[in-house]
Structures are given as structure tokens and as C-alpha cells.
Coordinates of C-alpha atoms (C1' of nucleotides) in Angstrom, one line a residue:
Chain F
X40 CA 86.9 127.1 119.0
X41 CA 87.2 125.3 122.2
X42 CA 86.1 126.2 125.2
X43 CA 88.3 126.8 128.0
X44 CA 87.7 124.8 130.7
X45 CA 87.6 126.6 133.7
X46 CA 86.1 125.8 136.9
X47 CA 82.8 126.9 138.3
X48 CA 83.0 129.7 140.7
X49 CA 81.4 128.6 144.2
X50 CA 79.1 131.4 143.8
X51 CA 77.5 131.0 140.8
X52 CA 75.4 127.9 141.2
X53 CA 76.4 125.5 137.7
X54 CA 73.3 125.7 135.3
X55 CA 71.6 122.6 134.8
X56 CA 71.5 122.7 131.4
X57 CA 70.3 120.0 129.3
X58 CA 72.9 120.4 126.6
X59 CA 76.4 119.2 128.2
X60 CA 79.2 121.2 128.1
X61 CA 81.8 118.9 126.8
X62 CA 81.0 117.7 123.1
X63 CA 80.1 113.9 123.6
X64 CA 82.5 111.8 121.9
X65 CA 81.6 109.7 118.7
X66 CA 83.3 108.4 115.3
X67 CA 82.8 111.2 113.5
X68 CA 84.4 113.7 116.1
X69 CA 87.6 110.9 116.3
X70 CA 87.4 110.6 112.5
X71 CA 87.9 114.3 112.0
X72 CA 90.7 114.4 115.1
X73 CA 92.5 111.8 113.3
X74 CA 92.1 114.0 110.0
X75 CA 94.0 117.0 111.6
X76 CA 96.3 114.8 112.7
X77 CA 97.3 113.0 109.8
X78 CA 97.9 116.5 108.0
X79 CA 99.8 117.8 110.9
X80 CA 102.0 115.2 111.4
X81 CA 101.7 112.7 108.4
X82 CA 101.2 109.1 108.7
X83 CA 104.2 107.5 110.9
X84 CA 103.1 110.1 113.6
X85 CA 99.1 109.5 113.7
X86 CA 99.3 107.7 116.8
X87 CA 96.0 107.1 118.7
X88 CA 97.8 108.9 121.8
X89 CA 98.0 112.0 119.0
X90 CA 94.6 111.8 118.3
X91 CA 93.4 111.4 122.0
X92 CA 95.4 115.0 122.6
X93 CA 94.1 116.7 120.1
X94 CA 90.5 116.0 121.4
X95 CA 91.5 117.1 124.6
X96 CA 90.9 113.4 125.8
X97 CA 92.2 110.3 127.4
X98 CA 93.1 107.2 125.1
X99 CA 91.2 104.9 126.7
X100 CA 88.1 106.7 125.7
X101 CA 88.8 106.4 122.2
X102 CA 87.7 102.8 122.1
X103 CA 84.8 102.9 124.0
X104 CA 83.8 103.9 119.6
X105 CA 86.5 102.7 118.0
X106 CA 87.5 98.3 118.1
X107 CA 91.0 99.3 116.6
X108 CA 93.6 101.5 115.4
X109 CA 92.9 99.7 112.4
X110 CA 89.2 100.5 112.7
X111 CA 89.8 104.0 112.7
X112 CA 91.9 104.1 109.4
X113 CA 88.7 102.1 107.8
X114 CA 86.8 104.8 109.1
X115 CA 88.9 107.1 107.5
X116 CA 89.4 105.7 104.1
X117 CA 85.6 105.1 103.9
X118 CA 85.4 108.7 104.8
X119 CA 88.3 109.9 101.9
X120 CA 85.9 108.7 99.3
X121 CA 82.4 109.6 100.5
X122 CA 80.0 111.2 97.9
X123 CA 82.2 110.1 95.1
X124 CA 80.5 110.3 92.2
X125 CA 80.0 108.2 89.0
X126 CA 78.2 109.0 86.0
X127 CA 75.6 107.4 84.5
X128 CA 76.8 105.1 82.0
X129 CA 77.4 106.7 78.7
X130 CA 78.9 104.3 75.9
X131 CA 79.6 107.1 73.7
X132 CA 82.0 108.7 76.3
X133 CA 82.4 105.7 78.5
X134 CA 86.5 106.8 78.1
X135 CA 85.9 110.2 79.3
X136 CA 83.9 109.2 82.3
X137 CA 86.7 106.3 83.3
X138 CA 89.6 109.2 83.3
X139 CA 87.5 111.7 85.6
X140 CA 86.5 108.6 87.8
X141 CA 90.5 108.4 87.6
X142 CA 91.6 111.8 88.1
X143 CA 88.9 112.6 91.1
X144 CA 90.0 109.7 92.7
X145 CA 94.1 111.0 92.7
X146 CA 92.6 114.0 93.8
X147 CA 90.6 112.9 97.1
X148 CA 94.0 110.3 97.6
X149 CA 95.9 113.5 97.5
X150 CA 93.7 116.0 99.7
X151 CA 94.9 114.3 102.7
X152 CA 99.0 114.1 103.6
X153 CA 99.7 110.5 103.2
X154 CA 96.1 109.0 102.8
X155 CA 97.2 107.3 100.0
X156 CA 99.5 104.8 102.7
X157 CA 96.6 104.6 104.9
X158 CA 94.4 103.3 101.4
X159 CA 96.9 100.9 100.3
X160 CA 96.9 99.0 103.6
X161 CA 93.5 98.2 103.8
X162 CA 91.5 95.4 101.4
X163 CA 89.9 97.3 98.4
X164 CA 86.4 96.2 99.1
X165 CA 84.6 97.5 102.0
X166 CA 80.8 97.9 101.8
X167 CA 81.0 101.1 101.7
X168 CA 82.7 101.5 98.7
X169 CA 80.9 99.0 96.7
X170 CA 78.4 101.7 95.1
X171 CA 81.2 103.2 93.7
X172 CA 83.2 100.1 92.1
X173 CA 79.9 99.3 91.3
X174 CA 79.3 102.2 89.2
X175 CA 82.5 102.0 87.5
X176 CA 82.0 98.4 86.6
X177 CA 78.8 100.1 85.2
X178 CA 80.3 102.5 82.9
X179 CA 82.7 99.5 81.9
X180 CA 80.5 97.2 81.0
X181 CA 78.2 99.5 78.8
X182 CA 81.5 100.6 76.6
X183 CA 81.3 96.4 75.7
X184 CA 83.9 94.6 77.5
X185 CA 84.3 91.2 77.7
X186 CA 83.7 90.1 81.0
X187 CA 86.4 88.5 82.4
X188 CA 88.3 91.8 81.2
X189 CA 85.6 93.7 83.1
X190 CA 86.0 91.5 86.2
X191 CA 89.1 92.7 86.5
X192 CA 88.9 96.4 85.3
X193 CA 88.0 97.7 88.3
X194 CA 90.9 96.1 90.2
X195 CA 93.4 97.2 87.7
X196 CA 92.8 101.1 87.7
X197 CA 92.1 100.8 91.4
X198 CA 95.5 99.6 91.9
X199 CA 96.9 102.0 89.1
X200 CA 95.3 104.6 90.9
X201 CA 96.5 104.0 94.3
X202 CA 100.2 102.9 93.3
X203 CA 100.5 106.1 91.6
X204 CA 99.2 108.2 94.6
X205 CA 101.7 106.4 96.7
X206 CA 104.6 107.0 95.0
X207 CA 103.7 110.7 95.0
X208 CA 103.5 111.3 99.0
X209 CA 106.6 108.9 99.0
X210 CA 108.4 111.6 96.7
X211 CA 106.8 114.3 99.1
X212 CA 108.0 112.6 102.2
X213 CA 111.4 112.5 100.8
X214 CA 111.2 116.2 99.6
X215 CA 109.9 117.2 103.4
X216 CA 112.8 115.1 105.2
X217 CA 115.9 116.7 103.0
X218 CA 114.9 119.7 100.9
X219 CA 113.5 122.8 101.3
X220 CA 111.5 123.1 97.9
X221 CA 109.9 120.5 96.2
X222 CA 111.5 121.8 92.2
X223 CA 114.9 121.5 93.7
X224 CA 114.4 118.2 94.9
X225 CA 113.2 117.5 91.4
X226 CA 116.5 118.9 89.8
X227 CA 118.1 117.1 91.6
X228 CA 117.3 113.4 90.9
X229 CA 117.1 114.9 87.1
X230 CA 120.6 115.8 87.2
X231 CA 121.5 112.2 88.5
X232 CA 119.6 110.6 85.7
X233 CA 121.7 112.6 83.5
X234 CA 124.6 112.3 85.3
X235 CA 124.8 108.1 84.9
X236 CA 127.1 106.4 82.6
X237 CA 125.7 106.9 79.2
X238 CA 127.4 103.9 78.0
X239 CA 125.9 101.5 81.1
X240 CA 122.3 103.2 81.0
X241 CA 121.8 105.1 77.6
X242 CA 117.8 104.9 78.1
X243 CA 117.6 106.6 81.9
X244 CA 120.1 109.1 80.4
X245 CA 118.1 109.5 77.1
X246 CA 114.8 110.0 79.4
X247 CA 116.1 112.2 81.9
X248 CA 114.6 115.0 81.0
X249 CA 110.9 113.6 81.0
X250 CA 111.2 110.7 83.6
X251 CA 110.7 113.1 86.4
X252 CA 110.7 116.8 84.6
X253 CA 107.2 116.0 83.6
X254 CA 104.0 117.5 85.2
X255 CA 102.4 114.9 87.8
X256 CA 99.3 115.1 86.0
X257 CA 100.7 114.8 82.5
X258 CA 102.2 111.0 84.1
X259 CA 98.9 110.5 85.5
X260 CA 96.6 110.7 82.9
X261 CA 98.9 109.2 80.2
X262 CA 99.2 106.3 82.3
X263 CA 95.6 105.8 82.6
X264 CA 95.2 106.4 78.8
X265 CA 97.5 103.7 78.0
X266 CA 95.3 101.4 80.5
X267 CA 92.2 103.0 78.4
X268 CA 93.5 102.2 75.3
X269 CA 94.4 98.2 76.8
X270 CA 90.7 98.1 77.5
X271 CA 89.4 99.6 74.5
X272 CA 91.8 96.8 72.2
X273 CA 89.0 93.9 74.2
X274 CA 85.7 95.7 72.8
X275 CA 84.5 93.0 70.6
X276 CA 86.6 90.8 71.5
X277 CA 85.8 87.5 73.0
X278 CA 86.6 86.5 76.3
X279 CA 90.3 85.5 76.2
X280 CA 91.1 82.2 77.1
X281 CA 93.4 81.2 80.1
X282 CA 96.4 81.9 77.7
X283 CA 95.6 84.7 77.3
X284 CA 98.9 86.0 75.5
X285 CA 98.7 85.8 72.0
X286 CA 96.0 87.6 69.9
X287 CA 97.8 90.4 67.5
X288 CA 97.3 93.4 67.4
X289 CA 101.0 94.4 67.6
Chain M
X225 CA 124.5 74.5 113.2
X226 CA 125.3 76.7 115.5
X227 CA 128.4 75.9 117.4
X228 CA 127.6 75.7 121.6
X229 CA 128.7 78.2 123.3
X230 CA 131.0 76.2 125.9
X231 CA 133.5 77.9 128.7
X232 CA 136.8 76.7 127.4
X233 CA 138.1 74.0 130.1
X234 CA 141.4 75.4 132.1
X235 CA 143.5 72.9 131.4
X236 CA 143.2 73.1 127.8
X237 CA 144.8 76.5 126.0
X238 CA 142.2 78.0 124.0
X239 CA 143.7 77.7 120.6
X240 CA 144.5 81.2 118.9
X241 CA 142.9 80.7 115.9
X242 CA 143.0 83.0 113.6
X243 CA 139.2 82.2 112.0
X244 CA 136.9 84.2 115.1
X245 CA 134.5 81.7 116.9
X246 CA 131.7 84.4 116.6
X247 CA 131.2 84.8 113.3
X248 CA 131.3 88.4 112.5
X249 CA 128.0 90.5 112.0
X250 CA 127.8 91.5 108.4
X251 CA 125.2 93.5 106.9
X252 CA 124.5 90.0 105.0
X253 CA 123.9 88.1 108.2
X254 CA 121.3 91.1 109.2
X255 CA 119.3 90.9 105.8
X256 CA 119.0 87.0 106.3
X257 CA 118.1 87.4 109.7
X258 CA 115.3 89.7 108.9
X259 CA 113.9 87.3 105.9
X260 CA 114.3 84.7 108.6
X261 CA 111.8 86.8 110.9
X262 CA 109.6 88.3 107.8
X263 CA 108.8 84.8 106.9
X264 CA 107.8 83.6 109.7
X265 CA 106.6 86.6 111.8
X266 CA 105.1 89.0 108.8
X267 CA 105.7 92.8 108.4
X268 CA 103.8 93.5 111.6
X269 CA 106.2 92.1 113.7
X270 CA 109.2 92.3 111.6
X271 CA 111.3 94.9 114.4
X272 CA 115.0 94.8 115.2
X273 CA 114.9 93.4 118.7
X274 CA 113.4 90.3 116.4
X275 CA 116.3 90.3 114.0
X276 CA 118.8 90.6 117.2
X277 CA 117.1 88.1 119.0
X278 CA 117.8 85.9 115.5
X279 CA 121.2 86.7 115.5
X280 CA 122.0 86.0 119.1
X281 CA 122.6 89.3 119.7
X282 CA 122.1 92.3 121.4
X283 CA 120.0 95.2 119.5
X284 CA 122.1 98.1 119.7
X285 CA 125.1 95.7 117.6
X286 CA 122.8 96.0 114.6
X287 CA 122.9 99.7 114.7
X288 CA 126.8 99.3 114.1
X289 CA 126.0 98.2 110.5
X290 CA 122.9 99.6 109.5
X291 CA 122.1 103.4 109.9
X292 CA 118.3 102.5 110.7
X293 CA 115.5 100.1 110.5
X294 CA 114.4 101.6 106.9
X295 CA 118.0 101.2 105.9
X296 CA 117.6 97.3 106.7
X297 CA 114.1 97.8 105.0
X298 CA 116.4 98.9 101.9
X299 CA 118.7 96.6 102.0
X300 CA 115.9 93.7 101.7
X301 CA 114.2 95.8 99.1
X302 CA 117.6 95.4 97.3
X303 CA 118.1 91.8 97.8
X304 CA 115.0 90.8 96.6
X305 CA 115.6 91.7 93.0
X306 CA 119.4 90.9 93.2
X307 CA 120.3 88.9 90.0
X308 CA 117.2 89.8 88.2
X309 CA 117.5 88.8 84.4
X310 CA 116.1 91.0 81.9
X311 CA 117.0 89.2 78.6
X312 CA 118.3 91.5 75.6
X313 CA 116.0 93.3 73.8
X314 CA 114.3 91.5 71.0
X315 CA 111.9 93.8 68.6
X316 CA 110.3 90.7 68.1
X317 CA 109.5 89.2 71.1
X318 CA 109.0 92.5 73.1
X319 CA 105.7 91.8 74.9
X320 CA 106.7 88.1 75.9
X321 CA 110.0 89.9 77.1
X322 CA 107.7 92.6 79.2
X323 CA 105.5 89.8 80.1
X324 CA 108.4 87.3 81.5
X325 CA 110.1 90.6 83.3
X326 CA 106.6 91.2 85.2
X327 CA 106.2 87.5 86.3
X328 CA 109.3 87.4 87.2
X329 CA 109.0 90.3 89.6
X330 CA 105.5 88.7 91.1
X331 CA 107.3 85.8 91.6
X332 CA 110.0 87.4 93.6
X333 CA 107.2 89.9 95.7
X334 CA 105.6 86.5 96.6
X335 CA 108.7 84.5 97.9
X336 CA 108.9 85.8 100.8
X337 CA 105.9 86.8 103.1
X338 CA 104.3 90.6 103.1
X339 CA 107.8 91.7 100.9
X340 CA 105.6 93.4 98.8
X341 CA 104.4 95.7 102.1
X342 CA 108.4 96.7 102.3
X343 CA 108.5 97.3 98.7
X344 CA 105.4 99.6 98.5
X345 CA 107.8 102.0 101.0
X346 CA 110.7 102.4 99.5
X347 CA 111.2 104.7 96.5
X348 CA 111.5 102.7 93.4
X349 CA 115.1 104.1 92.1
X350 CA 117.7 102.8 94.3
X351 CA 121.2 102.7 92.7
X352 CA 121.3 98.8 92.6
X353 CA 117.9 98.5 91.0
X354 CA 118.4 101.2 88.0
X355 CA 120.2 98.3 86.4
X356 CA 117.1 96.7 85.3
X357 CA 115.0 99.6 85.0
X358 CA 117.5 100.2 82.2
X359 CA 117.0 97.1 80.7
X360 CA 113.2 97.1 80.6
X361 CA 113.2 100.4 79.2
X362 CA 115.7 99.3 76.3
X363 CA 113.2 96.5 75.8
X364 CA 110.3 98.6 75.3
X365 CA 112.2 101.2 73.7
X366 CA 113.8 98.6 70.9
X367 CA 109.8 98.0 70.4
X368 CA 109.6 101.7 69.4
X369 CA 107.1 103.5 71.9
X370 CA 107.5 107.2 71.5
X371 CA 109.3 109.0 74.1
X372 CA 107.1 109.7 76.4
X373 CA 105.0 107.0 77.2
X374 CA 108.4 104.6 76.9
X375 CA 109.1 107.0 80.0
X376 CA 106.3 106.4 82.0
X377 CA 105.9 103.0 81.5
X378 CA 108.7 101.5 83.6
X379 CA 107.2 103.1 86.5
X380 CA 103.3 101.8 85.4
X381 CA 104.6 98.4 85.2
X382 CA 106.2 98.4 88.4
X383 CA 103.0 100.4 90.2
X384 CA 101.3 97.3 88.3
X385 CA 103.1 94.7 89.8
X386 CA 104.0 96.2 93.1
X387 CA 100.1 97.0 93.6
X388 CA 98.8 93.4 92.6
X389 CA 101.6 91.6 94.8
X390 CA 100.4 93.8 98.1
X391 CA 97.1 93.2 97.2
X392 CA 97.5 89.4 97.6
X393 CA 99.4 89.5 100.7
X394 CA 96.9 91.2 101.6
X395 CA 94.7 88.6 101.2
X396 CA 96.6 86.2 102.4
X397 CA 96.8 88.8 105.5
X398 CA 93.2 88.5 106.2
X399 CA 92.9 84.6 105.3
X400 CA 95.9 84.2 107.9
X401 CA 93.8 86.1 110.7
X402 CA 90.6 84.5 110.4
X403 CA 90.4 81.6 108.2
X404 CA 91.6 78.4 108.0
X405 CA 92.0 77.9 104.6
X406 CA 92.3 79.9 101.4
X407 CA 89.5 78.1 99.9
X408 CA 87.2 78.9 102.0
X409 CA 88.2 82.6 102.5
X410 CA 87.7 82.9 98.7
X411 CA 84.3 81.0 98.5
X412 CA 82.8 83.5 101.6
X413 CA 84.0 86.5 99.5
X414 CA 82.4 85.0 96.5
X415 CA 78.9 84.4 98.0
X416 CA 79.4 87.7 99.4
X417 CA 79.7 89.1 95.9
X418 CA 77.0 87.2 94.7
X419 CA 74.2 87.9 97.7
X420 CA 74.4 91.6 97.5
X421 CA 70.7 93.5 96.1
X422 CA 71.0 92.7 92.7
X423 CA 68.8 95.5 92.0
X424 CA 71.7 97.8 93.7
X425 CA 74.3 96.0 92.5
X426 CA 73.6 94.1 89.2
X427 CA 77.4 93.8 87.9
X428 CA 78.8 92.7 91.1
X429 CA 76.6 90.2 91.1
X430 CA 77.0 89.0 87.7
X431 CA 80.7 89.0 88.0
X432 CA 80.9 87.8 91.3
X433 CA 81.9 84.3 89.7
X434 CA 84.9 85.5 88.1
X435 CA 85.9 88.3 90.5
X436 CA 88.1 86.2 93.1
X437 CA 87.1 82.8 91.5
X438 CA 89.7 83.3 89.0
X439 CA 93.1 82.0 90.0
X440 CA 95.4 85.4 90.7
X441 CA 97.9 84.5 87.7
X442 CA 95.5 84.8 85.5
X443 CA 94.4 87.9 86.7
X444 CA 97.6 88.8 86.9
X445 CA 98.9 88.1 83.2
X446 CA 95.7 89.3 82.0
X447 CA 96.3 93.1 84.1
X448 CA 99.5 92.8 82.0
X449 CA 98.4 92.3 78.5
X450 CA 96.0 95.1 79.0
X451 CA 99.3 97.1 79.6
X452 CA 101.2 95.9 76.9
X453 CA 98.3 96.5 74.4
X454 CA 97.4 100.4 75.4
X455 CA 101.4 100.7 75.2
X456 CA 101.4 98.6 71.8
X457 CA 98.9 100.8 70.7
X458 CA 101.6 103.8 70.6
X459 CA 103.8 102.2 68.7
X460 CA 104.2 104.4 65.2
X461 CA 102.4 107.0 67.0
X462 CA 104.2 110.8 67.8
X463 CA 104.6 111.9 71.4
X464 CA 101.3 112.6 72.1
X465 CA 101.0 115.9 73.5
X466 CA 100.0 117.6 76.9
X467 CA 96.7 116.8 76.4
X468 CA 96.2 113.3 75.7
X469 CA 93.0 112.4 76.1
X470 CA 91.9 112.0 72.3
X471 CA 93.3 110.0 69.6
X472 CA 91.4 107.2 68.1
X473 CA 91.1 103.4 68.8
X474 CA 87.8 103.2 70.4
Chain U
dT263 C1' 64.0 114.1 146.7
dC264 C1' 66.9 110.2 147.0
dC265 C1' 68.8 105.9 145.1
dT266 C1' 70.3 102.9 141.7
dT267 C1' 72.0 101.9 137.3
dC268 C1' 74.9 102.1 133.5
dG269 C1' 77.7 103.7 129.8
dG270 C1' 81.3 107.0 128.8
dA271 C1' 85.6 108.7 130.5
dT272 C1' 89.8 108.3 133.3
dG273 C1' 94.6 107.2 134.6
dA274 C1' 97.7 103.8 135.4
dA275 C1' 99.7 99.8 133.7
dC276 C1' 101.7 96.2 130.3
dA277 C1' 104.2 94.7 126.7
dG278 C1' 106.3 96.1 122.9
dT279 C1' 108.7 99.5 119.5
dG280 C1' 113.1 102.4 117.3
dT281 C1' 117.1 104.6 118.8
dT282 C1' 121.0 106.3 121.6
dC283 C1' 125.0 106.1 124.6
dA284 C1' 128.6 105.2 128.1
dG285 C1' 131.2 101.5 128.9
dA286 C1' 133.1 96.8 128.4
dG287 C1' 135.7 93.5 125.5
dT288 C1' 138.7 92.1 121.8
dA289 C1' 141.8 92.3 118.0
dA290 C1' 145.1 94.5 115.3
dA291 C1' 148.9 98.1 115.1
dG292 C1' 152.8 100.4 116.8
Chain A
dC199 C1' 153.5 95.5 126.1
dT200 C1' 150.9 99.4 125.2
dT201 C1' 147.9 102.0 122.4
dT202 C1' 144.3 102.3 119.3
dA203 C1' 140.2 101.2 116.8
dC204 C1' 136.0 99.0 116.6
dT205 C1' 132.5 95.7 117.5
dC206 C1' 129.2 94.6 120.9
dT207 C1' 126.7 95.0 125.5
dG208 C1' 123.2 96.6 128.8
dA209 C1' 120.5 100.1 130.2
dA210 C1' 117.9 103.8 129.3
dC211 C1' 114.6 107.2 126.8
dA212 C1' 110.6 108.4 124.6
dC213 C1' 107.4 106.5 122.2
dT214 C1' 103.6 103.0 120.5
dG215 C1' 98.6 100.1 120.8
dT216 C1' 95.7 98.1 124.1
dT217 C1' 93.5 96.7 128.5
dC218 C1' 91.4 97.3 133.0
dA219 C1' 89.8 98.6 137.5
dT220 C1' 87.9 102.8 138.9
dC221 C1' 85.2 106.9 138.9
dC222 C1' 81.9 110.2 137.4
dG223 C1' 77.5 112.1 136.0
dA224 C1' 73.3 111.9 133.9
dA225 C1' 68.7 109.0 133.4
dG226 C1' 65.2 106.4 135.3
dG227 C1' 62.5 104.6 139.1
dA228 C1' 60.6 104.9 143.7

DNA sequence: TCCTTCGGATGAACAGTGTTCAGAGTAAAG
DNA sequence: CTTTACTCTGAACACTGTTCATCCGAAGGA
């Protein structure tokens, strides 16, 4: 897709056209260099030197747009979640709507190697991501919450979210470093749970089979019906008090 | 406390003792160099020219005793949950038991500065930890969750915890850079909250009180109890199947 | 047409990073 | 007293993020 950039023969007078020939730079041409990159190389290599080379273009000219390397991964985890979208609020299936908010959120994490390191680095609330926690909070607060449970919802499943998405390019870093397929790695750290001391750590030896056997997914979504079902347990409620350990339901 | 480091005089015979005057580099005296440096530098600048320069000591000596800088990373990982006390499991008492094993762990996350940044790294089953993983799953597992979610739920707790922690320090990241006091960082963000469109954003605004106003243990506890009562809400239930997205309690 | 202006782009530089390696120094072993 | 083993040193390599004086080229004014 580039253009190779040879020079202009003496003969041939340059045309003075008004369109330049190199691409000018601007955030969105560095945000989608820095893209490639990460997926190329994953997170410990997306260096701004990286980025500069694969744009055909000094360093220093990245921050003539850019304040930071920090800046850039903003850019990039404002980019990961742009035209998200939330439902209208529907208290019937205010459930349904929180797991696909859920799930499509794992999903952009996960479309980019490693994004989910870049996310967890940078503070949860950036105005451009306020329409969407907005929305959720939305959804939320029509199913009946009490507020102080909604004021935290949000937070919760965010962090659920993210944790979760973490912990799966950490398992796919490990799996690129030693293995060469992704099920044997998975055999493998099955077999050692099962291979423990049953006497010193009868649970991980009982579990073995499901701890890491189990489908991604399958974890996924049971852990964010368990956080579901948390919620749920509040409708009616009132707002618990700053004690808030007691109150049945055991 | 450290002893000068004075030329012995000529006329006095340097005594052969057998107790070294250098005291010996351990993989110990690493790991408390490098809290020394996290505490008082922060992730960012936590490198091992840092923890050498701690030490008294050139850098390459360190690579004597640890294989690499994530190695040291481990090692602190390690440390920081050394002696961890997960009491035995009570059928009782099971979510006080979960709730004291989560504050616990917060507690250690926030005793030493950005730990929670290492911990997010590492993958959560090292050898010395599995220990306690044991323990909280024969906790939850005396309460009588069904298989599968009792073998998810050690890891949600600890996604939980680990994502909460990081998201204070990061906080505490950003009050650092900027602000001079905490106070003050947490009153801007609240006004922020609260002087958005309200048209746009009318729950933002209407939680904006209790958002970041609320002091983060309560947050905390209260993220926990909304665990504890989706995984309550199993209890007597079957495995639920591959797709569990139904099953009552709305 | 020339000249000036000015912002984007350059290359070199600075201070710092993780890691390696040949070679000192020292202590125990033979 | 020599050999061996092993910790530790200093220098080096290949990187990193960031800054800065310099240069280029297009736009606007005369």
C-alpha cells in the first residue's frame, strides 16, 4: 500500500500537485500504527521507536500529535471501545442486556493482542467513555437497584471485566513464550492440578478437571451471572448501611 | 547500620573471622531491597540498577541470584501473601470467612506502594500461593456451592480484589502526580461527576455524590457481598449447565 | 515572482532501562 | 600451597521515552 519513494528523475519536472505525496501525519494514522504494532509484537514491544518505523517516520515527529507515550495508549483504549453500544433500558431483560454489555466488552478487550494490559493501566473514567458507563448505569438503575449498589455496579463489572481479560492474554503470553499450541499448554497445568498431593490440596485436585478444562466463555459468563445474581439479591432492598454484612439470605 | 567500609590499618592483622564483613547477597536481601525502592520510588521506577544501588552493589551481582527482573517481580508477588491465614472452614460462618480472606488480601495489596501493579502481572497460581487457594476453596466448598461455580470463584475473588487494589493505586497514582492532597483530588472528581449535562448524563449526576464520595472500604466490602450473595445464591442448586444464563431469582 | 513565516518533520543527543560476559577477587577444598 | 568454585565487578550492547536545534516545504503577503 505504500508508495515507494523514489526520487524525481531531473527530467521530469515534479508536478505541483495540491495533494502531497506523503500522507500528513495525525492521531489517527499513529493510533492505527500503534494498532499493527501492538498485534505484531504485543505490549512489552510497542515502543514509540516501533511505531515511528512502521509509519516510515522519525520519532520525534510523533509528538508534534501526541503529549505522551501515555497519551497514545489513551488514544488507544478510547479507540478499543468506540461505538459500543448499550441498549435502551429494558427492566424486563435488564439481565440479559448487562451480560451482552459484558460479553461485547471481553470481546473488543480481546480483538487486540494484549489491550486488555494497556486498559488496566489507565483510570476507568475518561470522557470518552462516560456515554457508555452511563448507559449501563441506565440499564441498572431501571432493573431497581438501590443506589449505593448502583454507584458501584458499574465499577464492579468494569473491573470484573477487565481482570478477567487480563488474565486471559497473561495465559496467552505464557502459551506464546513456552508452547507451541495453546490445548497442550492447557493439559499441562491440568495435569499438575491433578498431580498435587491429594491429601495437602484435595479441593485443586477435586477441581482439576474444570478449573482450567472449561471453555473461556463458559468461566466468563458464569462469573458475570454470579455478579448478576449479587445484584439481583438488592432489588427491593434498601440501601445497606455502612455495615453492610449481615442481611440473610443465606 | 551499615558497618563503614574502612581500609584495615597495617599494623593491625585483619582478624580472620569466620562471620564475612560483607554480608552475603541472598535472594532475601534482593526482595527487601526492592520493597525498599517500590515504596519509595513506585512501579515506574522500580529497575534493578535501583535495587543494586540499594544494596551497595553492582547490577550484574543481582543476576547471580535471580534469573531476571520478573523473577524478582515473582519473588515479591510471593512475599506479599507469605503467612496468609485462611481460618478452617466453618459452614457457618462461611461468608464472614470469604469476607475476612478478601480484606485481608486488600490489606496486603495496599501495604506496600503500586504492589497491586506487580500483582496484576504475574499469573495467579504460583506454587507458594496454591496453599491458600486451597484453603479458600475448602471454605466455599464446606458452604456447599456446586462444582462449578466453587471452581471459578477463587479466581473471581481474586480478579475482585486484585482489580479494586490497582484501581486505588491508581488513584493514588494520579493524586501523587498532580495533587496535593487526596481530599481534594476526590472533591474535583466529584464536581466533575456532578457538572456533566444532566440531560446527557442524568445517573452520573445523581450518583455523583456516592461514586468516589464513599470511603473505598466500603466500596470495597460492599463489591464483596455482592459476590458472596450471587455465589450464596447457588447454594442447593445443580451444576448449572453450559448455558447459564436463566434460572430464577430476579 | 520573490520573500517571509511557520508548523511539521528530522537526526542527534541524553538519561535511563534489562541483560550479558570476560575477568577480578575470595573462600573453601584437596 | 595449589586448585577449584563461585560471588561480584565493570564495561558493554541493544534498547527505551523524551527533548532540542535544525531544516524543509508549503502558504500568504508584497
Amino acid at each position: 500500500m505504500t508508495q515507494p519513494d523514489m526520487p524525481t528523475p531531473p527530467w521530469e519536472r515534479p508536478p505541483k500537485r495540491r495533494t502531497p505525496a506523503r500522507v500528513p501525519l495525525t492521531r489517527e494514522r499513529i493510533v492505527d500504527a500503534a494498532y499493527t504494532v501492538l498485534d505484531r509484537e504485543g505490549y512489552d514491544r510497542l515502543s514509540m521507536r516501533q511505531v515511528a518505523a512502521e509509519l516510515g517516520v522519525a520519532v520525534s515527529a510523533l509528538y508534534v500529535h501526541v503529549r505522551d507515550k501515555d497519551e497514545l495508549l489513551q488514544l488507544m483504549y478510547n479507540r478499543t471501545f468506540e461505538g459500543y453500544e448499550v441498549p435502551e433500558p429494558d427492566p424486563e431483560r435488564w439481565r440479559e442486556q448487562v451480560m451482552d454489555f459484558a460479553r461485547q466488552a471481553r470481546e473488543r478487550l480481546l480483538s487486540h493482542r494484549d489491550m486488555a494490559k494497556i486498559t488496566m493501566g489507565q483510570v476507568p473514567f475518561t470522557p470518552e467513555l462516560l456515554p457508555y458507563v452511563e448507559r449501563l448505569l441506565a440499564v441498572l438503575g431501571a432493573a431497581g437497584l438501590p443506589r449505593r449498589v448502583l454507584a458501584i455496579s458499574g465499577d464492579m463489572l468494569s473491573t470484573y471485566i477487565n481482570g478477567f481479560a487480563l488474565e486471559e492474554s497473561l495465559w496467552q503470553q505464557r502459551y506464546r513464550e513456552t508452547h507451541t499450541s495453546w490445548h497442550k499448554l492447557r493439559d499441562e497445568v491440568n495435569e499438575y492440578f491433578a498431580s498435587l498431593p491429594p491429601d495437602r490440596f484435595p479441593n485443586l485436585v477435586a477441581l482439576a478437571d474444570i478449573m482450567v478444562d472449561e471453555s473461556n466463555d463458559y468461566r466468563f459468563d458464569l462469573g458475570v451471572e454470579i455478579i448478576l445474581r449479587g445484584l439481583a439479591s438488592y432489588i427491593g432492598e434498601p440501601d445497606p448501611d455502612e455495615e453492610g454484612k449481615e442481611s440473610g439470605e443465606g
